[in-house]
Short mmCIF file of C-alpha atoms and ligand atoms in Angstrom, two decimals:
data_model
loop_
_atom_site.label_atom_id
_atom_site.label_comp_id
_atom_site.label_asym_id
_atom_site.label_seq_id
_atom_site.Cartn_x
_atom_site.Cartn_y
_atom_site.Cartn_z
CA MET A 1 0.00 0.00 0.00
CA THR A 2 1.38 3.42 -0.95
CA GLN A 3 1.75 6.21 1.60
CA GLU A 4 -1.14 8.01 -0.08
CA ASN A 5 -3.40 4.95 0.13
CA ASN A 6 -2.54 4.70 3.83
CA GLN A 7 -3.68 8.21 4.57
CA VAL A 8 -7.04 8.18 2.84
CA SER A 9 -10.07 6.23 4.02
CA ALA A 10 -10.98 2.68 2.99
CA PHE A 11 -14.03 4.29 1.44
CA LEU A 12 -11.91 6.45 -0.84
CA ASN A 13 -9.68 3.54 -1.75
CA ARG A 14 -12.77 1.76 -3.11
CA LEU A 15 -13.23 4.51 -5.72
CA SER A 16 -11.53 4.88 -9.10
CA GLU A 17 -10.56 8.19 -10.65
CA SER A 18 -13.16 9.31 -13.20
CA ALA A 19 -11.88 8.01 -16.57
CA THR A 20 -13.31 10.98 -18.42
CA LEU A 21 -11.67 13.47 -16.07
CA ALA A 22 -8.40 11.49 -16.24
CA MET A 23 -8.43 11.80 -20.03
CA THR A 24 -9.11 15.53 -19.77
CA ARG A 25 -6.17 15.84 -17.38
CA LYS A 26 -3.85 13.97 -19.77
CA SER A 27 -4.89 16.10 -22.73
CA ARG A 28 -4.30 19.28 -20.69
CA GLU A 29 -0.79 18.00 -19.90
CA LEU A 30 -0.11 17.63 -23.63
CA GLN A 31 -1.63 21.03 -24.34
CA ALA A 32 0.64 22.57 -21.70
CA LYS A 33 3.58 21.27 -23.77
CA GLY A 34 2.24 23.23 -26.74
CA ILE A 35 0.57 20.26 -28.49
CA ASP A 36 -2.75 20.92 -30.23
CA VAL A 37 -5.12 18.30 -28.80
CA VAL A 38 -8.74 17.89 -29.92
CA ASN A 39 -10.68 16.94 -26.84
CA LEU A 40 -13.56 14.56 -27.63
CA SER A 41 -13.58 13.07 -24.14
CA LEU A 42 -16.02 15.51 -22.59
CA GLY A 43 -19.72 15.10 -21.93
CA GLU A 44 -20.90 18.67 -22.22
CA PRO A 45 -22.62 20.67 -24.96
CA ASP A 46 -20.32 23.18 -26.63
CA PHE A 47 -23.13 25.78 -26.68
CA GLU A 48 -23.81 28.66 -24.30
CA THR A 49 -26.76 28.81 -21.89
CA PRO A 50 -29.68 30.60 -23.67
CA ASP A 51 -30.13 34.30 -22.79
CA PHE A 52 -33.65 33.93 -21.33
CA ILE A 53 -32.20 31.54 -18.73
CA LYS A 54 -29.31 33.86 -17.89
CA GLY A 55 -31.89 36.67 -17.51
CA ALA A 56 -33.86 34.61 -14.96
CA ALA A 57 -30.68 34.10 -12.94
CA LYS A 58 -29.95 37.84 -12.96
CA GLU A 59 -33.47 38.49 -11.69
CA GLY A 60 -32.87 35.85 -9.02
CA ILE A 61 -29.85 37.78 -7.77
CA ASP A 62 -31.79 41.05 -7.72
CA GLN A 63 -34.64 39.33 -5.87
CA ASN A 64 -32.15 38.02 -3.28
CA PHE A 65 -32.38 34.29 -3.91
CA THR A 66 -29.07 34.28 -2.12
CA HIS A 67 -29.87 32.69 1.25
CA TYR A 68 -29.94 29.08 2.40
CA MET A 69 -32.59 27.30 0.32
CA PRO A 70 -35.17 24.71 1.39
CA VAL A 71 -33.28 21.38 1.19
CA PRO A 72 -35.46 19.78 -1.54
CA GLY A 73 -35.69 23.01 -3.57
CA TYR A 74 -38.01 26.03 -3.73
CA GLN A 75 -41.69 25.13 -3.71
CA ASP A 76 -42.50 27.04 -6.93
CA PHE A 77 -39.59 25.38 -8.76
CA ARG A 78 -40.79 21.95 -7.59
CA GLU A 79 -44.27 22.84 -8.87
CA SER A 80 -42.73 23.73 -12.26
CA ILE A 81 -40.89 20.41 -12.31
CA CYS A 82 -44.19 18.57 -11.63
CA LYS A 83 -45.71 20.36 -14.65
CA LYS A 84 -42.69 19.51 -16.79
CA PHE A 85 -42.90 15.83 -15.82
CA LYS A 86 -46.60 15.81 -16.75
CA ARG A 87 -46.18 17.79 -19.98
CA ASP A 88 -43.20 15.90 -21.39
CA ASN A 89 -43.30 12.50 -19.73
CA GLY A 90 -46.87 11.75 -18.62
CA LEU A 91 -45.64 11.43 -15.01
CA GLU A 92 -47.82 12.50 -12.06
CA PHE A 93 -45.90 13.85 -9.07
CA THR A 94 -46.78 16.18 -6.23
CA PRO A 95 -44.12 18.76 -5.19
CA ASP A 96 -43.25 16.77 -2.06
CA GLN A 97 -42.08 13.95 -4.35
CA ILE A 98 -39.55 16.22 -6.04
CA VAL A 99 -36.00 16.78 -4.75
CA VAL A 100 -33.80 19.36 -6.45
CA SER A 101 -30.06 18.67 -6.15
CA THR A 102 -26.67 20.00 -7.13
CA GLY A 103 -26.77 18.24 -10.52
CA ALA A 104 -28.38 14.99 -11.60
CA LYS A 105 -25.21 13.35 -10.35
CA GLN A 106 -26.15 14.26 -6.79
CA SER A 107 -29.73 13.08 -7.34
CA ILE A 108 -28.39 9.66 -8.32
CA VAL A 109 -25.86 9.35 -5.51
CA ASN A 110 -28.57 10.43 -3.05
CA ILE A 111 -30.75 7.55 -4.23
CA VAL A 112 -27.89 5.03 -4.09
CA LEU A 113 -26.81 6.04 -0.58
CA ALA A 114 -30.42 6.20 0.58
CA THR A 115 -31.33 2.71 -0.63
CA VAL A 116 -28.41 0.26 -0.63
CA SER A 117 -25.80 -1.06 1.75
CA GLU A 118 -23.41 -3.98 1.99
CA GLY A 119 -24.91 -7.21 0.68
CA ASP A 120 -27.36 -5.45 -1.62
CA GLU A 121 -27.06 -5.85 -5.37
CA VAL A 122 -27.48 -3.09 -7.95
CA ILE A 123 -28.13 -3.97 -11.58
CA LEU A 124 -26.23 -1.90 -14.13
CA PRO A 125 -26.78 -2.56 -17.83
CA ALA A 126 -23.42 -2.03 -19.58
CA PRO A 127 -22.31 0.22 -21.06
CA TYR A 128 -23.22 2.34 -18.04
CA TRP A 129 -22.35 5.91 -17.11
CA VAL A 130 -18.99 5.77 -15.30
CA SER A 131 -20.25 7.28 -12.05
CA TYR A 132 -22.99 4.68 -11.43
CA ILE A 133 -20.57 1.88 -10.58
CA GLU A 134 -18.43 4.11 -8.38
CA MET A 135 -21.51 5.25 -6.45
CA VAL A 136 -22.53 1.63 -5.88
CA LYS A 137 -19.01 0.78 -4.67
CA MET A 138 -19.11 3.87 -2.44
CA ALA A 139 -22.23 2.53 -0.76
CA GLY A 140 -20.49 -0.85 -0.23
CA ALA A 141 -23.10 -2.62 -2.37
CA THR A 142 -22.38 -5.09 -5.19
CA PRO A 143 -22.73 -4.03 -8.84
CA VAL A 144 -24.30 -6.69 -11.06
CA VAL A 145 -23.39 -5.82 -14.64
CA ILE A 146 -25.47 -6.98 -17.61
CA SER A 147 -23.31 -6.87 -20.74
CA THR A 148 -24.63 -5.86 -24.14
CA ASP A 149 -22.94 -5.42 -27.48
CA ILE A 150 -23.25 -3.47 -30.69
CA ALA A 151 -25.31 -6.26 -32.33
CA ALA A 152 -27.99 -5.70 -29.66
CA ASP A 153 -27.68 -1.93 -30.12
CA TYR A 154 -26.26 -1.93 -26.57
CA LYS A 155 -29.67 -2.69 -25.03
CA ILE A 156 -30.54 -5.43 -22.54
CA THR A 157 -33.30 -7.97 -23.13
CA PRO A 158 -36.00 -8.98 -20.64
CA ALA A 159 -34.37 -12.46 -20.41
CA GLN A 160 -31.01 -10.92 -19.43
CA LEU A 161 -32.74 -8.80 -16.81
CA ALA A 162 -34.62 -11.77 -15.38
CA ASP A 163 -31.35 -13.73 -15.11
CA ALA A 164 -29.59 -10.89 -13.28
CA ILE A 165 -32.25 -10.34 -10.58
CA THR A 166 -31.79 -12.16 -7.25
CA GLU A 167 -33.45 -11.75 -3.86
CA CYS A 168 -30.61 -9.29 -3.01
CA THR A 169 -31.44 -6.94 -5.93
CA LYS A 170 -32.38 -3.57 -4.46
CA LEU A 171 -31.79 -1.17 -7.31
CA MET A 172 -31.29 -0.89 -11.04
CA ILE A 173 -29.82 2.22 -12.69
CA PHE A 174 -29.88 2.94 -16.41
CA SER A 175 -29.97 5.89 -18.77
CA SER A 176 -32.04 6.30 -21.93
CA PRO A 177 -30.85 7.99 -24.11
CA CYS A 178 -27.71 6.30 -22.86
CA ASN A 179 -24.35 7.77 -22.06
CA PRO A 180 -22.11 6.31 -23.54
CA SER A 181 -23.90 4.31 -26.27
CA GLY A 182 -26.56 6.83 -27.33
CA SER A 183 -29.11 3.99 -27.40
CA VAL A 184 -32.74 4.79 -26.67
CA TYR A 185 -35.24 2.26 -25.29
CA SER A 186 -38.60 2.40 -27.07
CA GLU A 187 -41.89 2.21 -25.19
CA ALA A 188 -42.32 -1.44 -26.26
CA GLU A 189 -38.83 -2.34 -25.03
CA LEU A 190 -39.40 -0.62 -21.67
CA ASN A 191 -42.77 -2.36 -21.35
CA ALA A 192 -41.12 -5.74 -21.84
CA LEU A 193 -38.51 -4.92 -19.15
CA ALA A 194 -41.30 -3.70 -16.84
CA ASP A 195 -42.99 -7.10 -17.21
CA VAL A 196 -39.91 -8.59 -15.53
CA MET A 197 -39.52 -5.83 -12.90
CA VAL A 198 -43.13 -6.16 -11.78
CA ASP A 199 -42.42 -9.57 -10.25
CA HIS A 200 -39.69 -8.15 -8.00
CA PRO A 201 -41.30 -5.59 -5.71
CA GLN A 202 -38.13 -5.17 -3.58
CA MET A 203 -36.43 -3.47 -6.51
CA THR A 204 -36.37 0.31 -7.14
CA ILE A 205 -35.43 1.51 -10.62
CA VAL A 206 -33.58 4.73 -11.38
CA SER A 207 -34.43 6.02 -14.85
CA ASP A 208 -31.79 8.61 -15.73
CA GLU A 209 -33.31 10.80 -18.45
CA ILE A 210 -30.76 13.61 -18.53
CA TYR A 211 -30.42 13.26 -22.35
CA GLU A 212 -34.21 13.25 -22.89
CA HIS A 213 -34.16 16.22 -25.27
CA ILE A 214 -31.20 14.95 -27.31
CA ASN A 215 -33.11 12.18 -29.07
CA TYR A 216 -33.11 11.98 -32.87
CA THR A 217 -35.66 9.29 -33.67
CA THR A 218 -37.85 7.36 -31.24
CA ALA A 219 -40.24 9.40 -29.11
CA HIS A 220 -38.84 9.62 -25.58
CA CYS A 221 -40.56 7.21 -23.18
CA SER A 222 -40.15 7.43 -19.40
CA LEU A 223 -40.10 4.09 -17.61
CA GLY A 224 -42.11 5.69 -14.81
CA SER A 225 -45.04 6.25 -17.17
CA ILE A 226 -45.63 2.49 -17.32
CA GLU A 227 -48.54 1.90 -14.98
CA LYS A 228 -47.57 -1.48 -13.55
CA ILE A 229 -44.25 -0.29 -12.06
CA LYS A 230 -44.67 3.46 -11.78
CA ASP A 231 -44.63 3.39 -7.96
CA ARG A 232 -41.09 2.00 -7.93
CA VAL A 233 -39.39 4.28 -10.43
CA ALA A 234 -37.29 7.31 -9.54
CA THR A 235 -37.03 9.55 -12.61
CA VAL A 236 -33.86 11.65 -12.65
CA ASN A 237 -33.41 14.61 -14.96
CA GLY A 238 -31.69 17.98 -15.00
CA VAL A 239 -30.84 21.02 -17.06
CA SER A 240 -27.14 20.37 -17.77
CA LYS A 241 -27.38 18.73 -21.19
CA ALA A 242 -30.63 20.03 -22.71
CA PHE A 243 -30.04 23.68 -21.90
CA ALA A 244 -26.22 23.79 -21.96
CA MET A 245 -26.21 24.43 -18.20
CA THR A 246 -23.53 22.03 -16.94
CA GLY A 247 -21.96 24.66 -14.69
CA TRP A 248 -25.18 25.76 -13.01
CA ARG A 249 -25.38 22.41 -11.19
CA ILE A 250 -29.11 21.73 -11.06
CA GLY A 251 -30.62 18.25 -11.29
CA TYR A 252 -33.84 16.86 -9.89
CA MET A 253 -35.81 13.72 -9.35
CA GLY A 254 -39.43 12.66 -9.02
CA ALA A 255 -39.73 9.63 -6.79
CA PRO A 256 -41.99 7.69 -4.43
CA LEU A 257 -42.56 9.85 -1.33
CA TRP A 258 -40.52 7.59 0.99
CA LEU A 259 -37.52 7.89 -1.33
CA ALA A 260 -37.87 11.65 -1.84
CA ASN A 261 -37.97 12.07 1.96
CA ALA A 262 -34.93 9.82 2.39
CA CYS A 263 -32.95 11.79 -0.22
CA SER A 264 -33.90 15.11 1.39
CA LYS A 265 -32.71 13.84 4.75
CA LEU A 266 -29.40 12.77 3.25
CA GLN A 267 -28.91 15.93 1.22
CA GLY A 268 -29.68 18.00 4.32
CA GLN A 269 -26.52 16.60 5.92
CA PHE A 270 -24.32 16.87 2.82
CA THR A 271 -24.91 19.99 0.74
CA SER A 272 -28.32 21.42 1.81
CA GLY A 273 -30.42 22.98 -0.94
CA ALA A 274 -28.91 23.61 -4.38
CA SER A 275 -27.89 27.19 -5.33
CA GLY A 276 -30.90 29.50 -5.23
CA ILE A 277 -29.74 31.57 -8.22
CA SER A 278 -29.26 28.42 -10.29
CA GLN A 279 -32.74 27.24 -9.27
CA ARG A 280 -34.25 30.46 -10.65
CA ALA A 281 -32.40 29.88 -13.93
CA ALA A 282 -33.43 26.22 -14.09
CA LYS A 283 -37.06 27.12 -13.38
CA ALA A 284 -37.09 29.27 -16.52
CA ALA A 285 -35.53 26.38 -18.45
CA VAL A 286 -38.04 23.69 -17.40
CA GLU A 287 -40.99 26.05 -17.92
CA ALA A 288 -39.91 26.85 -21.49
CA SER A 289 -41.28 24.95 -24.44
CA PRO A 290 -39.05 21.91 -25.14
CA SER A 291 -38.75 23.32 -28.69
CA VAL A 292 -36.10 25.77 -27.41
CA THR A 293 -33.70 22.82 -27.59
CA ASP A 294 -34.52 22.00 -31.24
CA ASP A 295 -31.72 24.04 -32.78
CA MET A 296 -29.06 22.44 -30.59
CA LYS A 297 -30.50 19.00 -31.33
CA ALA A 298 -30.43 19.69 -35.08
CA GLN A 299 -26.74 20.61 -34.87
CA PHE A 300 -25.94 17.48 -32.87
CA GLU A 301 -27.83 15.39 -35.43
CA LYS A 302 -25.79 16.83 -38.28
CA ARG A 303 -22.58 16.02 -36.41
CA ARG A 304 -23.79 12.51 -35.69
CA GLY A 305 -24.26 11.94 -39.44
CA PHE A 306 -20.78 13.24 -40.13
CA MET A 307 -19.20 11.14 -37.37
CA LYS A 308 -20.93 7.95 -38.46
CA THR A 309 -19.59 8.26 -42.00
CA ALA A 310 -16.11 9.35 -40.88
CA LEU A 311 -15.71 6.60 -38.27
CA GLU A 312 -17.04 3.91 -40.61
CA ALA A 313 -14.15 4.73 -42.93
CA ILE A 314 -11.59 3.89 -40.21
CA PRO A 315 -10.31 0.30 -40.48
CA GLY A 316 -11.23 -1.75 -37.39
CA PHE A 317 -14.05 0.57 -36.25
CA GLU A 318 -17.50 -1.03 -36.16
CA VAL A 319 -20.06 1.74 -35.90
CA ASN A 320 -23.80 1.88 -35.18
CA GLU A 321 -26.15 4.83 -35.37
CA PRO A 322 -26.91 6.12 -31.86
CA GLU A 323 -30.47 7.42 -31.51
CA GLY A 324 -29.70 9.98 -28.82
CA ALA A 325 -27.14 11.82 -26.65
CA PHE A 326 -23.92 13.10 -28.29
CA TYR A 327 -21.53 10.16 -28.30
CA MET A 328 -20.36 7.57 -30.80
CA PHE A 329 -19.48 4.21 -29.25
CA PRO A 330 -17.63 2.17 -31.90
CA LYS A 331 -16.56 -1.39 -31.27
CA ILE A 332 -12.79 -1.43 -31.77
CA SER A 333 -11.73 -4.84 -30.41
CA SER A 334 -10.54 -6.07 -33.82
CA LEU A 335 -7.58 -3.70 -33.35
CA PHE A 336 -6.41 -5.50 -30.19
CA GLY A 337 -3.01 -7.13 -30.75
CA LYS A 338 -1.94 -4.57 -33.38
CA LYS A 339 1.31 -2.64 -32.93
CA PHE A 340 2.92 0.72 -33.59
CA GLN A 341 6.70 0.45 -33.18
CA ASP A 342 7.06 -1.09 -29.67
CA THR A 343 3.57 -0.17 -28.55
CA VAL A 344 1.08 -3.04 -28.51
CA ILE A 345 -2.62 -2.18 -28.38
CA ALA A 346 -3.84 -4.83 -25.95
CA ASN A 347 -7.15 -3.25 -24.95
CA SER A 348 -9.36 -0.16 -25.20
CA ASP A 349 -7.34 1.72 -22.55
CA ASP A 350 -4.25 1.27 -24.73
CA LEU A 351 -6.12 2.40 -27.83
CA ALA A 352 -7.42 5.59 -26.15
CA GLU A 353 -3.89 6.30 -24.91
CA TYR A 354 -2.42 5.65 -28.37
CA ILE A 355 -4.96 7.89 -30.12
CA LEU A 356 -4.10 10.63 -27.63
CA THR A 357 -0.31 10.38 -27.82
CA GLU A 358 -0.03 9.61 -31.56
CA GLY A 359 -3.15 11.32 -32.95
CA HIS A 360 -3.59 14.06 -30.32
CA VAL A 361 -7.29 13.33 -29.94
CA ALA A 362 -8.75 12.65 -26.48
CA THR A 363 -11.42 9.92 -26.33
CA VAL A 364 -12.40 7.61 -23.47
CA SER A 365 -11.80 3.87 -23.21
CA GLY A 366 -14.99 1.78 -23.21
CA ALA A 367 -13.61 -0.16 -20.23
CA ALA A 368 -14.56 2.73 -17.96
CA PHE A 369 -18.19 2.21 -19.02
CA GLY A 370 -18.11 -1.57 -18.57
CA SER A 371 -17.68 -2.23 -22.33
CA PRO A 372 -13.98 -2.96 -22.86
CA ASP A 373 -14.42 -3.65 -26.61
CA CYS A 374 -15.44 -0.05 -27.32
CA LEU A 375 -14.30 3.56 -27.33
CA ARG A 376 -16.41 6.60 -26.48
CA ILE A 377 -16.07 9.60 -28.75
CA SER A 378 -18.05 12.71 -27.91
CA TYR A 379 -19.31 14.84 -30.79
CA ALA A 380 -20.18 17.82 -28.61
CA ALA A 381 -17.54 19.79 -30.51
CA SER A 382 -17.43 22.04 -33.57
CA MET A 383 -17.59 20.50 -37.07
CA SER A 384 -14.06 21.72 -37.76
CA ASP A 385 -12.77 19.95 -34.63
CA LEU A 386 -14.66 16.80 -35.60
CA GLU A 387 -13.17 16.89 -39.10
CA LYS A 388 -9.68 17.39 -37.70
CA ALA A 389 -10.14 14.68 -35.05
CA THR A 390 -11.48 11.98 -37.36
CA GLU A 391 -8.69 12.61 -39.87
CA ARG A 392 -6.11 12.30 -37.09
CA ILE A 393 -7.68 9.11 -35.73
CA LEU A 394 -7.68 7.63 -39.25
CA ASN A 395 -3.98 8.50 -39.65
CA ALA A 396 -3.04 7.05 -36.27
CA ILE A 397 -4.95 3.82 -36.88
CA SER A 398 -3.43 3.47 -40.36
CA LYS A 399 0.01 3.27 -38.73
CA LEU A 400 -0.93 0.13 -36.78
CA SER A 401 0.15 -3.22 -38.16
C1 PLP B 1 -25.96 9.66 -17.93
C2 PLP B 1 -25.65 10.87 -17.10
N1 PLP B 1 -26.36 11.07 -15.98
C3 PLP B 1 -26.11 12.12 -15.18
C4 PLP B 1 -25.15 13.05 -15.51
C5 PLP B 1 -24.89 14.18 -14.55
O1 PLP B 1 -25.41 15.36 -14.94
P1 PLP B 1 -25.35 16.68 -14.02
O2 PLP B 1 -24.47 17.65 -14.74
O3 PLP B 1 -26.77 17.15 -13.92
O4 PLP B 1 -24.82 16.28 -12.70
C6 PLP B 1 -24.39 12.89 -16.67
C7 PLP B 1 -23.32 13.85 -17.00
O5 PLP B 1 -22.38 13.56 -17.72
C8 PLP B 1 -24.66 11.78 -17.49
O6 PLP B 1 -23.98 11.58 -18.63
#
């Protein structure tokens, strides 16, 4: 054990460094040496927060929303969230079932810490968002990973779900649209999964819908709108992705009352209520017509089309067409075993590292998302950066033999 490991808690030693942040750190190190790196490792829109939202925040400052806030969020904001859930998702919540947090990330960790402990199992369809597994480990619970592949469009089947559930299953966490695969579950697919969930009343399901508005094809369906399991679903959402508001740190959930109360209790001891000024901004965002996000979505869709064609042209990249979010998730395992000079590409970590050092493009290894055959490439970047990046990746891969 290193000196550093000795000094930090056992709890901290259970956690891994965020793979996406690690990649960002490595690309900054290269940039500091004067190297031009295209960073496609990040999960944030490259747009600015719309002016009407900034205006609401300015009003919030003038109206002195600057004190400690109610822990679960301001009442009128929670009322707006109830209306949003009804308008967009067909979900019925009362304000006391809503908890506003410092980002959707906090909403999810609140739920994990409020529901599971050692001995409990948490089902995670892979690829999963990197933080889910770390949160489960943090709570001392056991992650149960269901693997999927590109042939299944990275979606689990009801049979896989049924096989994964045991009497220790307490929670399942998934995102649709999914980070990192971009896959979207249709209403029929969610219904079929709900048919399995309904037989396991001890299980709570977290439906992470943070990419709801970045969906190019299928109409968005919320798992919680399915009658037979609606009382066991916690729907998590936020303003970070849809409204380019990652830095404002506002997420929220609608959940069964017992769970909302549990999360409020927990949050009350950690961070208290989320920033009042940010809540005023987020209230304007959730009250706006969802069509305000159409322009951003159209730009992402154009980039998706470009990326699909460009990545398909790279030898060894197997590419599907993600229906949502802003990531490509090619299968790249046919490149394992290839070499550049003395460097052998043994796995997706090696490939991400090679593409960074040789091609100067930052991506993230699929291993971090529980899919070690893949690579995550964000297209939340300008077209010129995407053109430059895909050309560089093609060049780097062409040097492998
Ligand atoms: C699937 C998923 N859920 C939740 C979050 C967290 O979002 P927030 O910025 O609201 O904490 C992210 C951010 O990358 C995400 O990709």
